[in-house]
Amino acid sequence: MFYTIDILGTIAFAISGVLIAINKKMDLFGILIIAFVTAVGGGTLRDLLIGETPVSWMKDMTFTYTIIASAIFAIIFRSKINYLRTSLFLFDTIGIGLYTVVGIDKGINAGLHPIICIALGTMTASFGGVIRDILCNEIPVIFRKEIYATACILGGITYFLLSELPIENNWVFIIAGIVVILTRLLAVKFKIALPTIYKS
Amino acid sequence: MFYTIDILGTIAFAISGVLIAINKKMDLFGILIIAFVTAVGGGTLRDLLIGETPVSWMKDMTFTYTIIASAIFAIIFRSKINYLRTSLFLFDTIGIGLYTVVGIDKGINAGLHPIICIALGTMTASFGGVIRDILCNEIPVIFRKEIYATACILGGITYFLLSELPIENNWVFIIAGIVVILTRLLAVKFKIALPTIYKS
Amino acid sequence: MFYTIDILGTIAFAISGVLIAINKKMDLFGILIIAFVTAVGGGTLRDLLIGETPVSWMKDMTFTYTIIASAIFAIIFRSKINYLRTSLFLFDTIGIGLYTVVGIDKGINAGLHPIICIALGTMTASFGGVIRDILCNEIPVIFRKEIYATACILGGITYFLLSELPIENNWVFIIAGIVVILTRLLAVKFKIALPTIYKS
């Protein structure tokens, strides 16, 4: 189940990487590198921090093949994936929902505190996009006005609240993932943002 | 003893992160993330390099609670912490003094060469601030004209020189930390900088 | 044999770091830090990803001494190393050829898939330069129009193709390294670049 989620997140992030790299007029290898970094960046940081090495994409070739296939697909059908901005946003949002859940699961398996698990989920979901944006010379999406990390954190809190109730574990994870995706979609649609703190 | 120093450094760096994030008009979660990254960034790099995983702040919740409490404190009393620039500089300097000593201690425990221990201390002290500055889109403080890494290195050399003498170990560490803090304070006060090398 | 290649690559990258840091009018410690980061950055990422900690330059002081000696040499003879741009390019290219081979070798020893080994070689070769460029506020060389990662990948493919033939292993590595260096030199000389993908 988690494996499937992980692969789905990989596809979503790889495509989001290809779209932004094409937008930046990168060459073929540049596009592939950005797709790769976006897809595995967050999971790599997570694996390094909990000491699970070699990191997961190095031990299981499914990730590499999935990323290459997604990249080729996105390059070929780039004209069909109209409205680049909208699709990029959608794939990015699906990716953070899926990866948040994968990160929380890995944290629980490593026996870490719920707060740390939520932090791990947030990092898994956001770090790949941060590196992608830095390499593409964009302001990291996580620091733009849109709700981003907040969505991951809300999803994580949802998970730990629901896991107290008699609900099957798989459902808890699915609901947590949906909370992340919906929070971000609604926040962007209704232009909700966190208040900023001014020097009073 | 080292644990106390580590927590004190965490408070200093978390507050320095909050002050710079408020200055940048970030939202609440942005401020918390910058406080966190500033406080744990250097120690995380150190732990990763010597292979001590999961990294220390993931295993011991005291760090997380300290950072959250320091951030809330700094946000509430932000108007009292007048002269943001001066206080930021002061907290930053205290932080690098304390973290240099913690990094050297970890390196010695890992059985590493004195030069590597000094490098570890310098990284522990400076890397959190470097990430903070990159995320806040400032030129990293370590590369500005002020003495920074040099102060850490001088403190490290002081440690290894004094440890040859019959002085109690705790005192050696305290003196080394003070050397770091004083070097930076004096360098900034008297505008001392290292010479630059020009292409002759 | 690999140890010698590793040390040669360290010298080449340390000198390339010194030259760019002098160009940026950094102070003495800044120059040393850039030399260090350029020389050990790629290998550090590689060692972290495969879980070989403490990372290699922390366990073997030869790297530290080599970097310091190379840096002092490059600073003293900076006027003799005329045509900074050309020599920087040459040392950088020799460095990526040598480090690609070292990275592939480490990947094979860790029992990883050939594609992952090639990725490791490419990261070992390019990551130090990427950090150097980010710290010096230059666009990372890997994303400039020049062939860079492509050269590493071609060298990696050459290695795995030749290793099927009855050729002595050391020669396979030497040829692979030369392929990396020649590919980059020829690509720059004849202004060959990969095609970019435009949004059709």
Coordinates of C-alpha atoms in Angstrom, one line a residue:
Chain A
M1 CA 0.0 0.0 0.0
F2 CA 2.7 2.5 1.0
Y3 CA 4.8 1.3 -1.9
T4 CA 2.0 2.2 -4.3
I5 CA 1.6 5.6 -2.7
D6 CA 5.3 6.2 -2.9
I7 CA 5.4 5.3 -6.7
L8 CA 2.3 7.5 -7.4
G9 CA 4.0 10.4 -5.6
T10 CA 7.2 9.8 -7.6
I11 CA 5.2 10.0 -10.9
A12 CA 3.5 13.2 -9.8
F13 CA 6.7 14.9 -8.7
A14 CA 8.7 13.7 -11.7
I15 CA 6.1 15.2 -14.1
S16 CA 6.0 18.5 -12.0
G17 CA 9.8 18.6 -12.4
V18 CA 9.7 18.0 -16.2
L19 CA 7.1 20.8 -16.7
I20 CA 9.1 23.4 -14.8
A21 CA 12.4 22.4 -16.5
I22 CA 10.8 22.6 -20.0
N23 CA 9.4 26.0 -18.9
K24 CA 13.1 27.0 -18.1
K25 CA 14.2 25.8 -21.6
M26 CA 16.6 23.2 -20.1
D27 CA 18.3 20.6 -22.3
L28 CA 17.3 16.9 -22.2
F29 CA 19.6 15.9 -19.4
G30 CA 18.8 19.0 -17.4
I31 CA 15.1 18.0 -17.6
L32 CA 15.9 14.5 -16.5
I33 CA 18.0 15.7 -13.6
I34 CA 15.3 18.1 -12.4
A35 CA 12.7 15.4 -12.7
F36 CA 14.9 13.1 -10.6
V37 CA 15.8 15.7 -8.0
T38 CA 12.1 16.7 -7.5
A39 CA 11.0 13.1 -7.2
V40 CA 13.7 11.8 -4.8
G41 CA 14.9 14.9 -3.0
G42 CA 12.5 14.8 -0.1
G43 CA 12.8 11.0 0.4
T44 CA 16.6 11.3 0.3
L45 CA 16.7 13.9 3.1
R46 CA 14.3 11.8 5.1
D47 CA 16.3 8.6 4.7
L48 CA 19.6 10.4 5.5
L49 CA 18.1 11.9 8.7
I50 CA 16.8 8.6 10.0
G51 CA 19.9 6.8 8.9
E52 CA 18.3 4.5 6.3
T53 CA 21.2 4.1 3.9
P54 CA 21.8 3.4 1.0
V55 CA 18.8 5.7 0.5
S56 CA 15.7 3.9 -0.9
W57 CA 15.9 4.9 -4.6
M58 CA 19.4 3.5 -4.7
K59 CA 18.3 0.0 -3.6
D60 CA 15.1 -0.3 -5.6
M61 CA 15.3 0.4 -9.4
T62 CA 11.5 0.8 -9.7
F63 CA 11.9 4.5 -8.7
T64 CA 14.5 5.2 -11.4
Y65 CA 12.5 3.4 -14.1
T66 CA 9.3 5.2 -13.0
I67 CA 11.0 8.6 -13.1
I68 CA 12.5 8.0 -16.6
A69 CA 9.2 6.7 -17.9
S70 CA 7.2 9.7 -16.4
A71 CA 9.8 12.1 -17.8
I72 CA 9.6 10.6 -21.3
F73 CA 5.8 10.6 -21.1
A74 CA 5.7 14.3 -19.9
I75 CA 8.1 15.4 -22.6
I76 CA 6.1 13.7 -25.4
F77 CA 2.7 14.9 -24.3
R78 CA 3.9 18.3 -23.1
S79 CA 1.6 20.0 -25.5
K80 CA -1.4 17.9 -24.3
I81 CA -0.7 18.8 -20.7
N82 CA -2.1 22.2 -21.4
Y83 CA -2.1 25.1 -19.1
L84 CA 1.3 24.3 -17.7
R85 CA 0.8 26.4 -14.6
T86 CA -2.4 24.6 -13.6
S87 CA -1.1 21.1 -14.2
L88 CA 2.2 21.8 -12.5
F89 CA 0.2 23.0 -9.4
L90 CA -2.0 19.9 -9.5
F91 CA 0.8 17.4 -9.8
D92 CA 2.7 19.2 -7.1
T93 CA -0.2 19.1 -4.7
I94 CA -1.0 15.4 -5.3
G95 CA 2.7 14.8 -4.8
I96 CA 2.9 16.5 -1.4
G97 CA -0.3 14.7 -0.2
L98 CA 1.2 11.3 -1.0
Y99 CA 4.7 12.0 0.2
T100 CA 3.5 13.5 3.5
V101 CA 1.8 10.2 4.3
V102 CA 4.9 8.1 3.2
G103 CA 7.2 10.3 5.5
I104 CA 4.9 9.9 8.5
D105 CA 4.8 6.1 8.0
K106 CA 8.6 5.9 7.9
G107 CA 8.9 8.0 11.0
I108 CA 6.5 5.7 12.9
N109 CA 8.5 2.7 11.8
A110 CA 11.7 4.3 13.1
G111 CA 10.0 4.7 16.5
L112 CA 10.1 8.5 16.4
H113 CA 7.8 11.0 18.3
P114 CA 4.6 12.1 16.5
I115 CA 5.9 15.7 16.2
I116 CA 9.1 14.4 14.6
C117 CA 7.0 12.1 12.3
I118 CA 5.0 15.1 11.1
A119 CA 8.2 17.1 10.5
L120 CA 9.6 14.1 8.5
G121 CA 6.4 13.9 6.4
T122 CA 6.6 17.7 5.7
M123 CA 10.2 17.4 4.7
T124 CA 9.6 14.4 2.5
A125 CA 6.8 16.3 0.8
S126 CA 8.5 19.7 0.4
F127 CA 12.2 19.3 0.1
G128 CA 12.2 17.9 -3.5
G129 CA 10.2 21.0 -4.6
V130 CA 12.6 23.3 -2.7
I131 CA 15.7 21.9 -4.4
R132 CA 13.8 22.0 -7.8
D133 CA 13.0 25.7 -7.3
I134 CA 16.5 26.6 -6.1
L135 CA 18.1 24.8 -9.1
C136 CA 15.6 26.5 -11.5
N137 CA 16.3 29.8 -9.8
E138 CA 12.8 30.3 -8.6
I139 CA 11.7 31.4 -5.1
P140 CA 11.1 28.1 -3.3
V141 CA 7.3 27.4 -3.5
I142 CA 7.3 26.6 0.2
F143 CA 8.0 30.3 1.0
R144 CA 5.5 31.8 -1.4
K145 CA 2.3 33.1 0.1
E146 CA 0.4 29.9 -0.7
I147 CA -0.3 27.4 2.1
Y148 CA 2.2 24.6 1.6
A149 CA 4.0 23.3 4.7
T150 CA 0.8 24.1 6.7
A151 CA -1.2 21.6 4.6
C152 CA 1.4 18.9 5.3
I153 CA 1.3 19.7 9.1
L154 CA -2.5 19.7 9.1
G155 CA -2.5 16.3 7.4
G156 CA 0.0 15.0 9.9
I157 CA -2.1 16.2 12.9
T158 CA -5.2 14.6 11.2
Y159 CA -3.3 11.3 11.0
F160 CA -2.4 11.2 14.7
L161 CA -5.9 12.3 15.8
L162 CA -7.6 9.7 13.7
S163 CA -5.2 6.9 14.8
E164 CA -6.7 7.3 18.3
L165 CA -10.1 6.2 16.9
P166 CA -11.1 2.7 15.9
I167 CA -10.5 3.3 12.2
E168 CA -8.5 0.9 9.9
N169 CA -4.9 2.2 9.5
N170 CA -5.0 2.3 5.7
W171 CA -8.0 4.6 5.9
V172 CA -6.3 6.9 8.4
F173 CA -3.5 7.4 5.9
I174 CA -5.8 7.9 2.9
I175 CA -7.8 10.6 4.9
A176 CA -4.6 12.3 6.0
G177 CA -3.4 12.5 2.4
I178 CA -6.7 13.9 1.2
V179 CA -6.6 16.5 4.0
V180 CA -3.2 17.7 2.7
I181 CA -4.4 17.9 -0.9
L182 CA -7.8 19.6 0.0
T183 CA -6.2 22.1 2.4
R184 CA -3.8 23.3 -0.3
L185 CA -6.4 23.3 -3.1
L186 CA -8.9 25.3 -1.0
A187 CA -6.3 27.6 0.4
V188 CA -5.2 28.6 -3.2
K189 CA -8.8 28.8 -4.5
F190 CA -10.0 31.0 -1.7
K191 CA -6.6 32.8 -1.3
I192 CA -6.2 31.9 2.3
A193 CA -2.8 32.6 3.8
L194 CA -1.3 32.6 7.3
P195 CA -1.0 36.0 9.0
T196 CA 2.5 37.5 9.0
I197 CA 4.0 38.9 12.1
Y198 CA 5.1 42.5 11.9
K199 CA 7.7 44.1 14.1
S200 CA 5.3 46.0 16.4
Chain B
M1 CA 27.4 20.1 30.9
F2 CA 27.5 19.7 27.1
Y3 CA 23.8 19.1 27.1
T4 CA 23.2 22.4 28.8
I5 CA 25.5 24.2 26.4
D6 CA 23.7 22.5 23.5
I7 CA 20.3 23.7 24.8
L8 CA 21.6 27.3 25.4
G9 CA 22.9 27.4 21.8
T10 CA 19.6 26.1 20.6
I11 CA 17.8 29.0 22.3
A12 CA 20.2 31.6 21.0
F13 CA 20.0 30.4 17.4
A14 CA 16.2 29.9 17.5
I15 CA 15.7 33.5 18.6
S16 CA 18.2 34.7 16.0
G17 CA 16.1 32.8 13.4
V18 CA 12.8 34.3 14.6
L19 CA 14.2 37.8 14.5
I20 CA 15.4 37.5 10.9
A21 CA 12.2 35.8 9.8
I22 CA 10.0 38.6 11.3
N23 CA 12.2 41.1 9.6
K24 CA 11.4 39.3 6.3
K25 CA 7.7 39.5 7.1
M26 CA 7.3 35.7 7.0
D27 CA 4.1 34.0 8.2
L28 CA 3.8 32.1 11.5
F29 CA 4.9 28.7 10.1
G30 CA 7.7 30.3 8.1
I31 CA 9.0 31.9 11.3
L32 CA 8.9 28.5 13.1
I33 CA 10.6 26.7 10.2
I34 CA 13.4 29.3 10.0
A35 CA 13.9 29.1 13.9
F36 CA 14.1 25.4 13.6
V37 CA 16.5 25.3 10.6
T38 CA 18.8 27.9 12.2
A39 CA 18.9 26.0 15.5
V40 CA 19.3 22.4 14.2
G41 CA 21.0 22.9 10.8
G42 CA 24.6 22.8 12.0
G43 CA 24.1 19.9 14.3
T44 CA 22.2 18.0 11.6
L45 CA 25.1 18.3 9.2
R46 CA 27.6 17.3 11.9
D47 CA 25.6 14.2 12.9
L48 CA 25.1 13.2 9.2
L49 CA 28.9 13.5 8.5
I50 CA 29.9 11.4 11.5
G51 CA 27.1 8.9 10.9
E52 CA 25.2 9.5 14.2
T53 CA 21.6 8.8 12.9
P54 CA 18.7 9.4 13.5
V55 CA 20.2 12.9 14.1
S56 CA 20.1 14.1 17.7
W57 CA 17.1 16.5 17.6
M58 CA 14.9 13.6 16.3
K59 CA 15.7 11.4 19.3
D60 CA 15.4 14.0 22.0
M61 CA 12.3 16.1 22.1
T62 CA 13.9 18.7 24.4
F63 CA 15.3 20.4 21.3
T64 CA 11.9 20.7 19.6
Y65 CA 10.2 22.0 22.8
T66 CA 13.0 24.4 23.4
I67 CA 12.8 25.8 19.9
I68 CA 9.0 26.2 19.9
A69 CA 9.2 27.9 23.4
S70 CA 12.0 30.2 22.3
A71 CA 10.1 31.1 19.1
I72 CA 6.9 31.9 21.0
F73 CA 8.9 33.9 23.5
A74 CA 10.7 35.9 20.7
I75 CA 7.4 36.5 18.8
I76 CA 5.6 37.8 21.9
F77 CA 8.5 40.0 23.1
R78 CA 9.6 41.1 19.7
S79 CA 9.0 44.7 20.4
K80 CA 11.0 44.5 23.7
I81 CA 13.9 42.9 21.9
N82 CA 14.7 46.3 20.6
Y83 CA 17.4 47.1 18.1
L84 CA 16.8 43.9 16.1
R85 CA 20.1 44.1 14.4
T86 CA 22.1 44.3 17.6
S87 CA 20.2 41.5 19.4
L88 CA 20.3 39.3 16.3
F89 CA 24.1 39.8 16.2
L90 CA 24.5 39.1 19.9
F91 CA 22.4 35.9 19.9
D92 CA 24.1 34.7 16.7
T93 CA 27.5 35.2 18.3
I94 CA 26.6 33.4 21.6
G95 CA 25.2 30.6 19.5
I96 CA 28.4 30.1 17.4
G97 CA 30.5 30.1 20.6
L98 CA 28.4 27.4 22.2
Y99 CA 28.0 25.2 19.1
T100 CA 31.7 25.3 18.2
V101 CA 32.4 23.7 21.6
V102 CA 29.6 21.1 21.2
G103 CA 30.9 20.2 17.7
I104 CA 34.5 19.8 18.9
D105 CA 33.3 17.5 21.7
K106 CA 31.3 15.3 19.4
G107 CA 34.3 15.0 17.0
I108 CA 36.6 14.0 19.9
N109 CA 34.1 11.4 21.0
A110 CA 34.0 10.0 17.4
G111 CA 37.8 9.6 17.6
L112 CA 38.6 12.1 14.9
H113 CA 41.8 14.1 14.2
P114 CA 42.0 17.6 16.0
I115 CA 41.8 19.4 12.6
I116 CA 38.7 17.5 11.7
C117 CA 37.2 18.2 15.2
I118 CA 37.8 22.0 14.6
A119 CA 36.2 21.7 11.2
L120 CA 33.2 19.9 12.8
G121 CA 32.9 22.6 15.4
T122 CA 33.0 25.3 12.8
M123 CA 30.3 23.6 10.7
T124 CA 28.1 23.0 13.7
A125 CA 28.4 26.7 14.5
S126 CA 28.0 28.2 11.0
F127 CA 25.8 25.9 8.9
G128 CA 22.5 26.7 10.5
G129 CA 23.1 30.4 9.9
V130 CA 24.1 29.7 6.3
I131 CA 20.9 27.8 5.6
R132 CA 18.9 30.6 7.4
D133 CA 20.5 33.2 5.2
I134 CA 20.0 31.3 2.0
L135 CA 16.3 30.6 2.8
C136 CA 15.8 34.3 3.7
N137 CA 17.6 35.3 0.5
E138 CA 20.5 37.1 2.3
I139 CA 24.2 36.7 1.5
P140 CA 25.4 34.0 4.0
V141 CA 26.8 35.8 7.1
I142 CA 29.8 33.6 6.9
F143 CA 30.9 35.1 3.7
R144 CA 30.4 38.7 4.7
K145 CA 33.4 40.8 5.7
E146 CA 32.9 40.1 9.4
I147 CA 35.1 37.5 11.1
Y148 CA 33.0 34.4 11.6
A149 CA 34.5 31.0 10.7
T150 CA 37.9 32.5 11.8
A151 CA 36.5 33.0 15.3
C152 CA 35.4 29.3 15.4
I153 CA 38.8 28.1 14.2
L154 CA 40.6 30.2 16.8
G155 CA 38.4 28.8 19.5
G156 CA 39.1 25.3 18.3
I157 CA 42.9 25.9 18.3
T158 CA 42.6 27.4 21.8
Y159 CA 40.9 24.2 22.9
F160 CA 43.5 21.8 21.6
L161 CA 46.4 24.0 23.0
L162 CA 44.8 24.3 26.5
S163 CA 44.0 20.6 26.6
E164 CA 47.8 19.9 26.7
L165 CA 47.9 21.9 30.0
P166 CA 46.8 20.5 33.4
I167 CA 43.4 22.3 33.3
E168 CA 40.1 20.7 34.0
N169 CA 38.3 19.7 30.8
N170 CA 35.2 21.7 31.5
W171 CA 37.2 24.9 31.9
V172 CA 39.0 24.2 28.6
F173 CA 35.7 24.1 26.8
I174 CA 34.4 27.2 28.6
I175 CA 37.5 29.2 27.7
A176 CA 37.4 28.0 24.1
G177 CA 33.7 29.1 23.8
I178 CA 34.6 32.5 25.2
V179 CA 37.5 32.9 22.8
V180 CA 35.0 32.4 19.9
I181 CA 32.6 34.9 21.2
L182 CA 35.2 37.5 22.1
T183 CA 37.0 37.2 18.8
R184 CA 33.9 37.9 16.9
L185 CA 32.7 40.8 19.2
L186 CA 36.1 42.5 19.1
A187 CA 36.5 41.9 15.3
V188 CA 33.2 43.6 14.6
K189 CA 33.8 46.4 17.2
F190 CA 37.2 47.2 15.8
K191 CA 36.3 46.3 12.2
I192 CA 39.1 43.7 11.9
A193 CA 38.9 41.6 8.7
L194 CA 41.2 39.0 7.1
P195 CA 43.2 40.3 4.1
T196 CA 41.9 39.3 0.7
I197 CA 44.1 37.8 -1.9
Y198 CA 44.2 39.7 -5.2
K199 CA 45.2 38.3 -8.5
S200 CA 48.7 39.8 -8.7
Chain C
M1 CA 45.2 3.0 -7.8
F2 CA 41.8 4.5 -6.9
Y3 CA 43.4 6.2 -4.0
T4 CA 45.9 7.9 -6.3
I5 CA 43.1 9.0 -8.7
D6 CA 41.1 10.3 -5.7
I7 CA 44.1 12.4 -4.5
L8 CA 44.7 13.7 -8.0
G9 CA 41.0 14.8 -8.3
T10 CA 41.3 16.4 -4.9
I11 CA 44.3 18.5 -6.1
A12 CA 42.5 19.5 -9.3
F13 CA 39.3 20.5 -7.6
A14 CA 41.1 22.3 -4.7
I15 CA 43.0 24.5 -7.2
S16 CA 39.8 25.2 -9.2
G17 CA 38.2 26.3 -5.9
V18 CA 41.1 28.6 -5.0
L19 CA 41.1 30.2 -8.5
I20 CA 37.4 31.0 -8.4
A21 CA 37.6 32.3 -4.8
I22 CA 40.5 34.6 -5.6
N23 CA 38.5 35.8 -8.6
K24 CA 35.7 36.7 -6.1
K25 CA 38.2 38.6 -3.9
M26 CA 37.5 36.4 -0.8
D27 CA 39.7 36.5 2.3
L28 CA 42.2 33.7 3.2
F29 CA 39.8 31.5 5.1
G30 CA 37.1 32.0 2.5
I31 CA 39.5 30.7 -0.2
L32 CA 40.4 27.7 2.0
I33 CA 36.7 26.9 2.7
I34 CA 35.8 27.1 -1.1
A35 CA 38.9 24.9 -1.9
F36 CA 37.7 22.4 0.7
V37 CA 34.1 22.4 -0.3
T38 CA 34.9 22.0 -4.0
A39 CA 37.3 19.1 -3.4
V40 CA 35.2 17.1 -0.9
G41 CA 31.6 18.2 -1.6
G42 CA 30.9 15.5 -4.2
G43 CA 32.5 12.7 -2.3
T44 CA 30.7 13.7 0.9
L45 CA 27.3 13.5 -0.8
R46 CA 28.3 10.1 -2.3
D47 CA 29.4 8.8 1.1
L48 CA 26.3 10.0 2.8
L49 CA 23.9 8.5 0.2
I50 CA 25.6 5.0 0.4
G51 CA 25.9 5.3 4.2
E52 CA 29.7 5.3 4.4
T53 CA 30.2 7.4 7.6
P54 CA 32.2 9.1 9.0
V55 CA 32.7 10.4 5.4
S56 CA 36.1 9.5 3.9
W57 CA 37.9 12.9 4.3
M58 CA 37.2 12.8 8.0
K59 CA 38.9 9.4 8.5
D60 CA 41.9 10.0 6.3
M61 CA 43.9 13.2 6.9
T62 CA 45.7 12.9 3.5
F63 CA 42.7 14.7 1.9
T64 CA 42.9 17.6 4.3
Y65 CA 46.7 18.0 3.9
T66 CA 46.5 17.7 0.1
I67 CA 43.8 20.4 0.0
I68 CA 45.7 22.8 2.3
A69 CA 49.0 22.2 0.3
S70 CA 47.2 22.7 -3.1
A71 CA 45.5 25.8 -1.8
I72 CA 48.8 27.3 -0.6
F73 CA 50.5 26.4 -3.9
A74 CA 47.7 27.9 -6.0
I75 CA 47.7 31.1 -3.9
I76 CA 51.5 31.6 -4.2
F77 CA 51.6 30.8 -7.9
R78 CA 48.3 32.5 -8.8
S79 CA 50.1 34.9 -11.2
K80 CA 51.9 32.0 -12.9
I81 CA 48.6 30.1 -13.4
N82 CA 47.9 32.6 -16.1
Y83 CA 44.7 32.8 -18.0
L84 CA 42.5 32.0 -14.9
R85 CA 39.5 31.1 -17.0
T86 CA 41.3 28.5 -19.1
S87 CA 43.2 26.9 -16.2
L88 CA 40.0 26.9 -14.1
F89 CA 38.2 25.1 -16.9
L90 CA 41.1 22.6 -17.3
F91 CA 41.4 21.7 -13.6
D92 CA 37.7 21.4 -13.3
T93 CA 37.5 19.0 -16.3
I94 CA 40.3 16.8 -15.1
G95 CA 38.6 16.8 -11.7
I96 CA 35.3 15.6 -13.0
G97 CA 37.0 12.8 -15.1
L98 CA 38.8 11.5 -12.1
Y99 CA 35.9 11.8 -9.6
T100 CA 33.4 10.1 -12.0
V101 CA 35.6 7.0 -12.0
V102 CA 36.0 7.1 -8.2
G103 CA 32.2 7.4 -7.7
I104 CA 31.5 4.4 -10.1
D105 CA 34.0 2.3 -8.2
K106 CA 32.4 3.1 -4.8
G107 CA 29.0 2.3 -6.2
I108 CA 30.1 -1.1 -7.5
N109 CA 31.7 -1.9 -4.2
A110 CA 28.4 -1.1 -2.5
G111 CA 26.7 -3.6 -4.8
L112 CA 24.5 -1.0 -6.5
H113 CA 22.9 -1.2 -10.0
P114 CA 25.0 0.1 -12.9
I115 CA 22.5 3.0 -13.5
I116 CA 22.9 4.0 -9.8
C117 CA 26.7 3.7 -10.1
I118 CA 26.7 6.1 -13.0
A119 CA 24.5 8.5 -11.1
L120 CA 26.9 8.3 -8.1
G121 CA 29.8 9.0 -10.4
T122 CA 28.1 12.0 -11.8
M123 CA 27.2 13.3 -8.4
T124 CA 30.7 12.8 -7.1
A125 CA 32.1 14.7 -10.0
S126 CA 29.6 17.6 -10.1
F127 CA 28.3 18.3 -6.6
G128 CA 31.4 20.0 -5.3
G129 CA 31.4 22.4 -8.2
V130 CA 27.7 23.0 -7.8
I131 CA 28.2 24.0 -4.1
R132 CA 31.3 26.1 -5.0
D133 CA 29.2 28.0 -7.6
I134 CA 26.2 28.5 -5.3
L135 CA 28.5 29.8 -2.5
C136 CA 30.3 32.1 -4.9
N137 CA 27.0 33.3 -6.3
E138 CA 27.5 32.0 -9.8
I139 CA 25.0 30.0 -11.9
P140 CA 26.0 26.3 -11.2
V141 CA 28.4 25.2 -14.0
I142 CA 26.3 22.0 -14.5
F143 CA 23.3 24.0 -15.7
R144 CA 25.3 26.3 -18.1
K145 CA 25.1 25.4 -21.8
E146 CA 28.4 23.4 -21.7
I147 CA 28.2 19.6 -21.7
Y148 CA 29.0 18.6 -18.1
A149 CA 26.8 15.9 -16.5
T150 CA 26.5 14.4 -20.0
A151 CA 30.2 13.8 -20.1
C152 CA 30.1 12.0 -16.8
I153 CA 27.2 9.8 -18.0
L154 CA 29.0 8.9 -21.2
G155 CA 32.1 8.0 -19.3
G156 CA 29.9 5.8 -17.0
I157 CA 28.3 4.0 -20.0
T158 CA 31.7 3.5 -21.5
Y159 CA 32.9 1.8 -18.3
F160 CA 30.0 -0.6 -18.1
L161 CA 30.3 -1.5 -21.9
L162 CA 34.0 -2.1 -21.7
S163 CA 33.8 -4.1 -18.5
E164 CA 31.9 -6.8 -20.6
L165 CA 35.1 -7.1 -22.7
P166 CA 38.2 -9.0 -21.7
I167 CA 40.1 -5.8 -20.7
E168 CA 42.0 -5.3 -17.5
N169 CA 39.9 -3.4 -15.0
N170 CA 42.4 -0.6 -14.4
W171 CA 42.4 0.2 -18.1
V172 CA 38.6 0.2 -18.2
F173 CA 38.6 2.9 -15.5
I174 CA 41.4 4.9 -17.2
I175 CA 39.6 4.9 -20.6
A176 CA 36.3 5.8 -18.9
G177 CA 38.0 8.8 -17.2
I178 CA 39.5 9.9 -20.5
V179 CA 36.1 9.7 -22.2
V180 CA 34.7 12.1 -19.6
I181 CA 37.6 14.6 -20.1
L182 CA 37.7 14.4 -23.9
T183 CA 33.9 14.6 -24.2
R184 CA 33.9 17.9 -22.2
L185 CA 36.9 19.3 -23.9
L186 CA 35.6 18.6 -27.4
A187 CA 32.1 19.7 -26.6
V188 CA 33.4 23.1 -25.4
K189 CA 35.9 23.4 -28.3
F190 CA 33.2 22.7 -31.0
K191 CA 30.4 24.3 -29.0
I192 CA 28.3 21.2 -28.9
A193 CA 25.2 21.3 -26.7
L194 CA 22.2 19.1 -26.1
P195 CA 19.0 20.2 -27.7
T196 CA 16.5 22.0 -25.5
I197 CA 12.8 21.0 -25.4
Y198 CA 10.5 23.8 -26.1
K199 CA 6.8 23.8 -25.2
S200 CA 5.3 22.9 -28.6

